[in-house]
JSON list of C-alpha atoms in Angstrom, two decimals:
[
{"chain": "A", "resi": 160, "resn": "MET", "atom": "CA", "xyz": [1.78, 26.77, 3.12]},
{"chain": "A", "resi": 161, "resn": "GLY", "atom": "CA", "xyz": [3.88, 23.68, 4.03]},
{"chain": "A", "resi": 162, "resn": "LEU", "atom": "CA", "xyz": [1.96, 21.29, 1.81]},
{"chain": "A", "resi": 163, "resn": "LEU", "atom": "CA", "xyz": [2.38, 23.33, -1.24]},
{"chain": "A", "resi": 164, "resn": "ASP", "atom": "CA", "xyz": [5.95, 23.74, -0.54]},
{"chain": "A", "resi": 165, "resn": "SER", "atom": "CA", "xyz": [6.29, 19.99, -0.19]},
{"chain": "A", "resi": 166, "resn": "ILE", "atom": "CA", "xyz": [4.50, 19.25, -3.51]},
{"chain": "A", "resi": 167, "resn": "ALA", "atom": "CA", "xyz": [6.64, 21.87, -5.11]},
{"chain": "A", "resi": 168, "resn": "GLY", "atom": "CA", "xyz": [9.73, 20.07, -3.80]},
{"chain": "A", "resi": 169, "resn": "MET", "atom": "CA", "xyz": [8.64, 16.73, -5.19]},
{"chain": "A", "resi": 170, "resn": "ALA", "atom": "CA", "xyz": [8.02, 18.35, -8.58]},
{"chain": "A", "resi": 171, "resn": "GLU", "atom": "CA", "xyz": [11.47, 19.81, -8.38]},
{"chain": "A", "resi": 172, "resn": "GLN", "atom": "CA", "xyz": [12.79, 16.40, -7.74]},
{"chain": "A", "resi": 173, "resn": "ALA", "atom": "CA", "xyz": [10.66, 15.01, -10.66]},
{"chain": "A", "resi": 174, "resn": "MET", "atom": "CA", "xyz": [11.88, 17.40, -13.16]},
{"chain": "A", "resi": 175, "resn": "ALA", "atom": "CA", "xyz": [15.23, 16.52, -12.50]},
{"chain": "A", "resi": 176, "resn": "GLY", "atom": "CA", "xyz": [14.50, 12.91, -13.79]},
{"chain": "A", "resi": 177, "resn": "GLN", "atom": "CA", "xyz": [12.14, 12.08, -16.53]},
{"chain": "A", "resi": 178, "resn": "GLY", "atom": "CA", "xyz": [8.72, 13.53, -15.49]},
{"chain": "A", "resi": 179, "resn": "GLY", "atom": "CA", "xyz": [9.69, 17.25, -16.37]},
{"chain": "A", "resi": 180, "resn": "THR", "atom": "CA", "xyz": [6.71, 19.03, -17.73]},
{"chain": "A", "resi": 181, "resn": "ASN", "atom": "CA", "xyz": [4.35, 16.21, -16.48]},
{"chain": "A", "resi": 182, "resn": "ALA", "atom": "CA", "xyz": [5.39, 16.61, -12.96]},
{"chain": "A", "resi": 183, "resn": "GLN", "atom": "CA", "xyz": [5.08, 20.60, -13.21]},
{"chain": "A", "resi": 184, "resn": "VAL", "atom": "CA", "xyz": [1.61, 20.08, -14.73]},
{"chain": "A", "resi": 185, "resn": "ALA", "atom": "CA", "xyz": [0.55, 17.46, -12.00]},
{"chain": "A", "resi": 186, "resn": "THR", "atom": "CA", "xyz": [1.77, 19.88, -9.15]},
{"chain": "A", "resi": 187, "resn": "GLY", "atom": "CA", "xyz": [-0.02, 22.81, -10.90]},
{"chain": "A", "resi": 188, "resn": "LEU", "atom": "CA", "xyz": [-3.22, 20.74, -11.15]},
{"chain": "A", "resi": 189, "resn": "MET", "atom": "CA", "xyz": [-3.13, 19.61, -7.51]},
{"chain": "A", "resi": 190, "resn": "GLN", "atom": "CA", "xyz": [-2.56, 23.26, -6.32]},
{"chain": "A", "resi": 191, "resn": "VAL", "atom": "CA", "xyz": [-5.41, 24.34, -8.32]},
{"chain": "A", "resi": 192, "resn": "LEU", "atom": "CA", "xyz": [-7.70, 21.73, -6.90]},
{"chain": "A", "resi": 193, "resn": "GLN", "atom": "CA", "xyz": [-6.75, 22.69, -3.41]},
{"chain": "A", "resi": 194, "resn": "GLU", "atom": "CA", "xyz": [-7.45, 26.28, -4.09]},
{"chain": "A", "resi": 195, "resn": "HIS", "atom": "CA", "xyz": [-10.78, 25.67, -6.03]},
{"chain": "A", "resi": 196, "resn": "PRO", "atom": "CA", "xyz": [-13.91, 26.32, -3.78]},
{"chain": "A", "resi": 197, "resn": "GLU", "atom": "CA", "xyz": [-15.21, 22.88, -5.09]},
{"chain": "A", "resi": 198, "resn": "GLY", "atom": "CA", "xyz": [-11.89, 21.02, -5.18]},
{"chain": "A", "resi": 199, "resn": "VAL", "atom": "CA", "xyz": [-12.10, 17.65, -6.77]},
{"chain": "A", "resi": 200, "resn": "GLN", "atom": "CA", "xyz": [-15.73, 17.68, -7.07]},
{"chain": "A", "resi": 201, "resn": "GLY", "atom": "CA", "xyz": [-15.46, 21.01, -9.18]},
{"chain": "A", "resi": 202, "resn": "LEU", "atom": "CA", "xyz": [-13.12, 19.07, -11.69]},
{"chain": "A", "resi": 203, "resn": "LEU", "atom": "CA", "xyz": [-15.61, 16.30, -11.80]},
{"chain": "A", "resi": 204, "resn": "ASN", "atom": "CA", "xyz": [-18.59, 18.58, -12.32]},
{"chain": "A", "resi": 205, "resn": "GLY", "atom": "CA", "xyz": [-16.81, 20.58, -15.03]},
{"chain": "A", "resi": 206, "resn": "LEU", "atom": "CA", "xyz": [-15.92, 17.30, -16.88]},
{"chain": "A", "resi": 207, "resn": "GLN", "atom": "CA", "xyz": [-19.49, 16.28, -16.46]},
{"chain": "A", "resi": 208, "resn": "GLN", "atom": "CA", "xyz": [-20.96, 19.60, -17.71]},
{"chain": "A", "resi": 209, "resn": "SER", "atom": "CA", "xyz": [-18.61, 19.47, -20.77]},
{"chain": "A", "resi": 210, "resn": "GLY", "atom": "CA", "xyz": [-19.78, 15.93, -21.84]},
{"chain": "A", "resi": 211, "resn": "LEU", "atom": "CA", "xyz": [-16.70, 14.19, -20.57]},
{"chain": "A", "resi": 212, "resn": "GLY", "atom": "CA", "xyz": [-18.47, 12.51, -17.61]},
{"chain": "A", "resi": 213, "resn": "ALA", "atom": "CA", "xyz": [-18.12, 8.99, -18.93]},
{"chain": "A", "resi": 214, "resn": "HIS", "atom": "CA", "xyz": [-14.24, 9.77, -19.63]},
{"chain": "A", "resi": 215, "resn": "ALA", "atom": "CA", "xyz": [-13.88, 10.99, -16.04]},
{"chain": "A", "resi": 216, "resn": "GLU", "atom": "CA", "xyz": [-15.57, 7.99, -14.76]},
{"chain": "A", "resi": 217, "resn": "GLN", "atom": "CA", "xyz": [-13.16, 5.59, -16.71]},
{"chain": "A", "resi": 218, "resn": "TRP", "atom": "CA", "xyz": [-10.34, 7.59, -15.60]},
{"chain": "A", "resi": 219, "resn": "ALA", "atom": "CA", "xyz": [-11.39, 7.66, -11.93]},
{"chain": "A", "resi": 220, "resn": "SER", "atom": "CA", "xyz": [-11.81, 3.88, -12.02]},
{"chain": "A", "resi": 221, "resn": "GLY", "atom": "CA", "xyz": [-8.03, 3.62, -13.03]},
{"chain": "A", "resi": 222, "resn": "ALA", "atom": "CA", "xyz": [-8.25, 3.38, -16.81]},
{"chain": "A", "resi": 223, "resn": "LEU", "atom": "CA", "xyz": [-5.22, 5.33, -17.60]},
{"chain": "A", "resi": 224, "resn": "THR", "atom": "CA", "xyz": [-5.97, 6.00, -21.38]},
{"chain": "A", "resi": 225, "resn": "SER", "atom": "CA", "xyz": [-4.79, 9.40, -22.37]},
{"chain": "A", "resi": 226, "resn": "ALA", "atom": "CA", "xyz": [-7.15, 12.23, -22.91]},
{"chain": "A", "resi": 227, "resn": "THR", "atom": "CA", "xyz": [-7.14, 14.09, -26.30]},
{"chain": "A", "resi": 228, "resn": "PRO", "atom": "CA", "xyz": [-6.03, 17.75, -26.38]},
{"chain": "A", "resi": 229, "resn": "ASP", "atom": "CA", "xyz": [-9.56, 18.72, -27.31]},
{"chain": "A", "resi": 230, "resn": "GLN", "atom": "CA", "xyz": [-10.88, 16.68, -24.26]},
{"chain": "A", "resi": 231, "resn": "VAL", "atom": "CA", "xyz": [-8.78, 18.57, -21.96]},
{"chain": "A", "resi": 232, "resn": "GLN", "atom": "CA", "xyz": [-9.81, 21.88, -23.53]},
{"chain": "A", "resi": 233, "resn": "ALA", "atom": "CA", "xyz": [-13.53, 20.98, -23.30]},
{"chain": "A", "resi": 234, "resn": "GLY", "atom": "CA", "xyz": [-12.98, 19.83, -19.73]},
{"chain": "A", "resi": 235, "resn": "LEU", "atom": "CA", "xyz": [-10.79, 22.46, -18.24]},
{"chain": "A", "resi": 236, "resn": "GLY", "atom": "CA", "xyz": [-10.59, 25.39, -20.61]},
{"chain": "A", "resi": 237, "resn": "ASN", "atom": "CA", "xyz": [-14.26, 26.64, -19.98]},
{"chain": "A", "resi": 238, "resn": "ASN", "atom": "CA", "xyz": [-13.88, 27.09, -16.25]},
{"chain": "A", "resi": 239, "resn": "GLY", "atom": "CA", "xyz": [-10.37, 28.67, -16.31]},
{"chain": "A", "resi": 240, "resn": "MET", "atom": "CA", "xyz": [-8.67, 25.65, -14.76]},
{"chain": "A", "resi": 241, "resn": "LEU", "atom": "CA", "xyz": [-6.31, 25.05, -17.71]},
{"chain": "A", "resi": 242, "resn": "GLU", "atom": "CA", "xyz": [-5.07, 28.38, -17.59]},
{"chain": "A", "resi": 243, "resn": "ALA", "atom": "CA", "xyz": [-4.65, 28.33, -13.86]},
{"chain": "A", "resi": 244, "resn": "VAL", "atom": "CA", "xyz": [-2.76, 25.02, -14.08]},
{"chain": "A", "resi": 245, "resn": "ALA", "atom": "CA", "xyz": [-0.45, 26.56, -16.84]},
{"chain": "A", "resi": 246, "resn": "ALA", "atom": "CA", "xyz": [0.26, 29.55, -14.71]},
{"chain": "A", "resi": 247, "resn": "LYS", "atom": "CA", "xyz": [1.01, 27.28, -11.53]},
{"chain": "A", "resi": 248, "resn": "ALA", "atom": "CA", "xyz": [3.14, 25.15, -13.60]},
{"chain": "A", "resi": 249, "resn": "GLY", "atom": "CA", "xyz": [4.95, 28.17, -15.13]},
{"chain": "A", "resi": 250, "resn": "ILE", "atom": "CA", "xyz": [4.29, 27.03, -18.90]},
{"chain": "A", "resi": 251, "resn": "PRO", "atom": "CA", "xyz": [2.24, 28.26, -21.63]},
{"chain": "A", "resi": 252, "resn": "PRO", "atom": "CA", "xyz": [-1.53, 26.80, -21.64]},
{"chain": "A", "resi": 253, "resn": "ALA", "atom": "CA", "xyz": [-0.82, 24.93, -25.01]},
{"chain": "A", "resi": 254, "resn": "LEU", "atom": "CA", "xyz": [2.03, 23.02, -23.38]},
{"chain": "A", "resi": 255, "resn": "ALA", "atom": "CA", "xyz": [-0.07, 22.45, -20.23]},
{"chain": "A", "resi": 256, "resn": "GLN", "atom": "CA", "xyz": [-3.02, 21.14, -22.33]},
{"chain": "A", "resi": 257, "resn": "GLU", "atom": "CA", "xyz": [-0.70, 18.72, -24.06]},
{"chain": "A", "resi": 258, "resn": "ALA", "atom": "CA", "xyz": [0.70, 17.49, -20.70]},
{"chain": "A", "resi": 259, "resn": "LEU", "atom": "CA", "xyz": [-2.60, 17.21, -19.31]},
{"chain": "A", "resi": 260, "resn": "THR", "atom": "CA", "xyz": [-3.58, 14.43, -21.90]},
{"chain": "A", "resi": 261, "resn": "THR", "atom": "CA", "xyz": [-1.45, 12.21, -19.76]},
{"chain": "A", "resi": 262, "resn": "VAL", "atom": "CA", "xyz": [-1.70, 13.86, -16.41]},
{"chain": "A", "resi": 263, "resn": "LEU", "atom": "CA", "xyz": [-5.55, 14.32, -16.21]},
{"chain": "A", "resi": 264, "resn": "PRO", "atom": "CA", "xyz": [-6.48, 10.69, -16.21]},
{"chain": "A", "resi": 265, "resn": "MET", "atom": "CA", "xyz": [-3.77, 9.78, -13.65]},
{"chain": "A", "resi": 266, "resn": "VAL", "atom": "CA", "xyz": [-4.74, 12.47, -11.37]},
{"chain": "A", "resi": 267, "resn": "LEU", "atom": "CA", "xyz": [-8.52, 11.55, -11.47]},
{"chain": "A", "resi": 268, "resn": "ALA", "atom": "CA", "xyz": [-7.37, 7.82, -10.82]},
{"chain": "A", "resi": 269, "resn": "HIS", "atom": "CA", "xyz": [-5.70, 9.23, -7.45]},
{"chain": "A", "resi": 270, "resn": "VAL", "atom": "CA", "xyz": [-8.05, 12.07, -6.28]},
{"chain": "A", "resi": 271, "resn": "ALA", "atom": "CA", "xyz": [-11.33, 10.60, -7.31]},
{"chain": "A", "resi": 272, "resn": "PRO", "atom": "CA", "xyz": [-11.01, 6.76, -7.11]},
{"chain": "A", "resi": 273, "resn": "ASN", "atom": "CA", "xyz": [-14.16, 5.08, -8.45]},
{"chain": "A", "resi": 274, "resn": "GLY", "atom": "CA", "xyz": [-15.76, 8.37, -8.93]},
{"chain": "A", "resi": 275, "resn": "GLN", "atom": "CA", "xyz": [-15.56, 9.55, -5.40]},
{"chain": "A", "resi": 276, "resn": "ALA", "atom": "CA", "xyz": [-14.08, 12.98, -5.09]},
{"chain": "A", "resi": 277, "resn": "ALA", "atom": "CA", "xyz": [-11.25, 13.16, -2.25]},
{"chain": "A", "resi": 278, "resn": "GLN", "atom": "CA", "xyz": [-11.82, 15.40, 0.69]},
{"chain": "A", "resi": 279, "resn": "PRO", "atom": "CA", "xyz": [-9.57, 18.51, 0.57]},
{"chain": "A", "resi": 280, "resn": "GLY", "atom": "CA", "xyz": [-7.69, 17.35, 3.59]},
{"chain": "A", "resi": 281, "resn": "ASP", "atom": "CA", "xyz": [-6.72, 14.34, 1.75]},
{"chain": "A", "resi": 282, "resn": "LEU", "atom": "CA", "xyz": [-5.24, 16.05, -1.20]},
{"chain": "A", "resi": 283, "resn": "GLY", "atom": "CA", "xyz": [-1.74, 16.34, 0.23]},
{"chain": "A", "resi": 284, "resn": "SER", "atom": "CA", "xyz": [-1.16, 12.77, 0.70]},
{"chain": "A", "resi": 285, "resn": "LEU", "atom": "CA", "xyz": [-2.64, 11.84, -2.51]},
{"chain": "A", "resi": 286, "resn": "ALA", "atom": "CA", "xyz": [-0.57, 14.59, -4.23]},
{"chain": "A", "resi": 287, "resn": "GLY", "atom": "CA", "xyz": [2.61, 12.86, -2.70]},
{"chain": "A", "resi": 288, "resn": "SER", "atom": "CA", "xyz": [1.63, 9.33, -4.00]},
{"chain": "A", "resi": 289, "resn": "LEU", "atom": "CA", "xyz": [0.83, 10.76, -7.39]},
{"chain": "A", "resi": 290, "resn": "LEU", "atom": "CA", "xyz": [4.05, 12.56, -7.88]},
{"chain": "A", "resi": 291, "resn": "GLN", "atom": "CA", "xyz": [6.12, 9.59, -6.90]},
{"chain": "A", "resi": 292, "resn": "LYS", "atom": "CA", "xyz": [5.11, 8.14, -10.27]},
{"chain": "A", "resi": 293, "resn": "PHE", "atom": "CA", "xyz": [7.08, 10.99, -11.92]},
{"chain": "A", "resi": 294, "resn": "LEU", "atom": "CA", "xyz": [10.13, 10.24, -9.94]}
]
């Protein structure tokens, strides 16, 4: 579990700075994506199925416009990812949902650049570069 330990360590560093909750949620989301059988593609599929495909494409292309709490709920709430992210981050789902309004577009820009889902083996290095934004 070295990768998850290093991600957790980066999140702790970020929490000492300004990133706090967003860093926890980003770490939780990356852990959930690593553990999800479909990984990043599962996230993209869930967003597509909930009618947020166009938003996911914008975010994946680097448009870092914030999501709304309703979009986060629609995209992640129906497949249990929102609750899993909250559990990994150690915060209530409502707080995770709020943080994901900023974090979700950033994560998609890193793990699905131009709409192409990162391979599971690449998530570790992508997580590190993403969490640097919160430090």
